[in-house]
Amino acid sequence: MREVVEQPRRSARVSVIWSGVLYTPFFLAALAGAGVLIRSLADDFEGGTAVGVVIVGVVALLTGYQTIQALRDLFTKPVETRGVVERKWSRSDFFVARSHYVMVKRNVFHIEPFEFVEVE
């Protein structure tokens, strides 16, 4: 029974690390790009620069959210919850990958695709 419990924990941790490794560089690059564009906008206001600030700012917000979630999850322990699945859904995260979620006892959990298929 112990082997069954350890495998999902390792898988969850690897998934969180992978998410952090994937999104953090994009977030830092977008943040730096937004800083450069804002500085350029402050020096000499141009319409094209303003559009760039908005686009890069949105990318920074999206990747920043994913980075913060990954870092937050990295320092918490996996939780096993039992209960009735109130809702299940999937969506694309930043056009990169499809993510699957379930709601149990008013808590939302990110689950693997093979688990998503098995959940009723």
Short mmCIF file of C-alpha atoms in Angstrom, two decimals:
data_model
loop_
_atom_site.label_atom_id
_atom_site.label_comp_id
_atom_site.label_asym_id
_atom_site.label_seq_id
_atom_site.Cartn_x
_atom_site.Cartn_y
_atom_site.Cartn_z
CA MET A 1 0.00 0.00 0.00
CA ARG A 2 2.87 2.40 0.70
CA GLU A 3 4.15 2.19 -2.90
CA VAL A 4 0.74 3.26 -4.21
CA VAL A 5 0.78 6.39 -2.03
CA GLU A 6 4.37 7.39 -2.85
CA GLN A 7 3.98 7.35 -6.65
CA PRO A 8 1.30 10.09 -6.86
CA ARG A 9 3.31 12.25 -4.45
CA ARG A 10 6.40 12.02 -6.65
CA SER A 11 4.30 12.65 -9.74
CA ALA A 12 2.63 15.69 -8.17
CA ARG A 13 5.96 17.15 -7.09
CA VAL A 14 7.53 16.62 -10.52
CA SER A 15 4.50 18.26 -12.12
CA VAL A 16 4.81 21.30 -9.86
CA ILE A 17 8.55 21.60 -10.50
CA TRP A 18 8.01 21.27 -14.25
CA SER A 19 5.34 23.98 -14.14
CA GLY A 20 7.70 26.31 -12.29
CA VAL A 21 10.56 25.60 -14.69
CA LEU A 22 8.28 26.22 -17.67
CA TYR A 23 6.60 29.47 -16.59
CA THR A 24 9.24 31.25 -14.48
CA PRO A 25 11.63 32.17 -17.34
CA PHE A 26 8.74 33.50 -19.43
CA PHE A 27 7.51 35.53 -16.46
CA LEU A 28 10.93 37.02 -15.77
CA ALA A 29 11.45 37.84 -19.47
CA ALA A 30 8.00 39.43 -19.74
CA LEU A 31 8.58 41.38 -16.53
CA ALA A 32 11.92 42.67 -17.81
CA GLY A 33 10.36 43.49 -21.18
CA ALA A 34 7.52 45.36 -19.51
CA GLY A 35 10.04 47.32 -17.45
CA VAL A 36 12.03 48.30 -20.54
CA LEU A 37 8.88 49.30 -22.40
CA ILE A 38 7.55 51.33 -19.47
CA ARG A 39 10.89 53.12 -19.20
CA SER A 40 10.80 53.82 -22.94
CA LEU A 41 7.22 55.02 -22.65
CA ALA A 42 8.18 57.40 -19.83
CA ASP A 43 11.07 58.85 -21.86
CA ASP A 44 9.21 59.37 -25.13
CA PHE A 45 5.51 58.57 -25.38
CA GLU A 46 4.63 56.66 -28.56
CA GLY A 47 1.47 54.75 -29.39
CA GLY A 48 3.32 51.61 -30.44
CA THR A 49 5.16 51.47 -27.15
CA ALA A 50 1.89 51.76 -25.24
CA VAL A 51 0.47 48.80 -27.16
CA GLY A 52 3.65 46.84 -26.40
CA VAL A 53 3.32 47.61 -22.69
CA VAL A 54 -0.24 46.28 -22.69
CA ILE A 55 0.63 43.09 -24.59
CA VAL A 56 3.78 42.32 -22.59
CA GLY A 57 1.97 43.27 -19.37
CA VAL A 58 -0.80 40.75 -20.05
CA VAL A 59 1.79 38.04 -20.77
CA ALA A 60 3.58 38.97 -17.52
CA LEU A 61 0.33 38.72 -15.55
CA LEU A 62 -0.57 35.33 -17.03
CA THR A 63 2.85 33.78 -16.59
CA GLY A 64 3.29 35.43 -13.19
CA TYR A 65 0.08 33.84 -11.95
CA GLN A 66 1.25 30.40 -13.10
CA THR A 67 4.70 30.95 -11.56
CA ILE A 68 3.27 32.02 -8.20
CA GLN A 69 0.92 29.02 -8.14
CA ALA A 70 3.80 26.65 -8.90
CA LEU A 71 6.07 28.17 -6.24
CA ARG A 72 3.25 28.14 -3.69
CA ASP A 73 2.46 24.50 -4.43
CA LEU A 74 6.13 23.55 -4.29
CA PHE A 75 6.30 24.34 -0.58
CA THR A 76 3.09 22.56 0.43
CA LYS A 77 2.54 18.85 0.94
CA PRO A 78 0.19 16.84 -1.29
CA VAL A 79 -3.24 16.29 0.22
CA GLU A 80 -5.49 13.29 -0.20
CA THR A 81 -9.16 14.25 -0.09
CA ARG A 82 -12.16 11.96 -0.27
CA GLY A 83 -15.65 13.09 -1.10
CA VAL A 84 -18.23 13.59 -3.80
CA VAL A 85 -16.97 15.32 -6.94
CA GLU A 86 -19.19 18.39 -7.21
CA ARG A 87 -17.80 19.49 -10.57
CA LYS A 88 -15.11 18.48 -13.06
CA TRP A 89 -13.74 20.47 -15.98
CA SER A 90 -10.69 21.04 -18.13
CA ARG A 91 -9.17 24.09 -19.78
CA SER A 92 -6.05 25.23 -21.60
CA ASP A 93 -3.40 26.98 -19.51
CA PHE A 94 -1.81 29.79 -21.50
CA PHE A 95 -2.26 27.84 -24.76
CA VAL A 96 0.49 25.41 -23.69
CA ALA A 97 -1.22 22.41 -22.13
CA ARG A 98 -4.63 21.14 -21.18
CA SER A 99 -5.27 21.08 -17.43
CA HIS A 100 -7.93 19.07 -15.63
CA TYR A 101 -9.69 20.06 -12.41
CA VAL A 102 -12.20 18.66 -9.95
CA MET A 103 -14.09 20.32 -7.10
CA VAL A 104 -14.47 18.28 -3.91
CA LYS A 105 -15.87 19.80 -0.70
CA ARG A 106 -15.64 23.29 -2.28
CA ASN A 107 -11.88 22.84 -2.91
CA VAL A 108 -10.49 22.83 -6.45
CA PHE A 109 -7.81 20.26 -7.31
CA HIS A 110 -5.61 19.97 -10.39
CA ILE A 111 -5.43 16.33 -11.46
CA GLU A 112 -3.64 14.28 -14.11
CA PRO A 113 -5.46 13.38 -17.36
CA PHE A 114 -5.64 9.66 -16.52
CA GLU A 115 -7.23 10.52 -13.15
CA PHE A 116 -9.67 12.92 -14.84
CA VAL A 117 -11.00 10.10 -17.02
CA GLU A 118 -11.49 7.80 -14.02
CA VAL A 119 -13.31 10.35 -11.84
CA GLU A 120 -17.11 10.28 -11.94
#
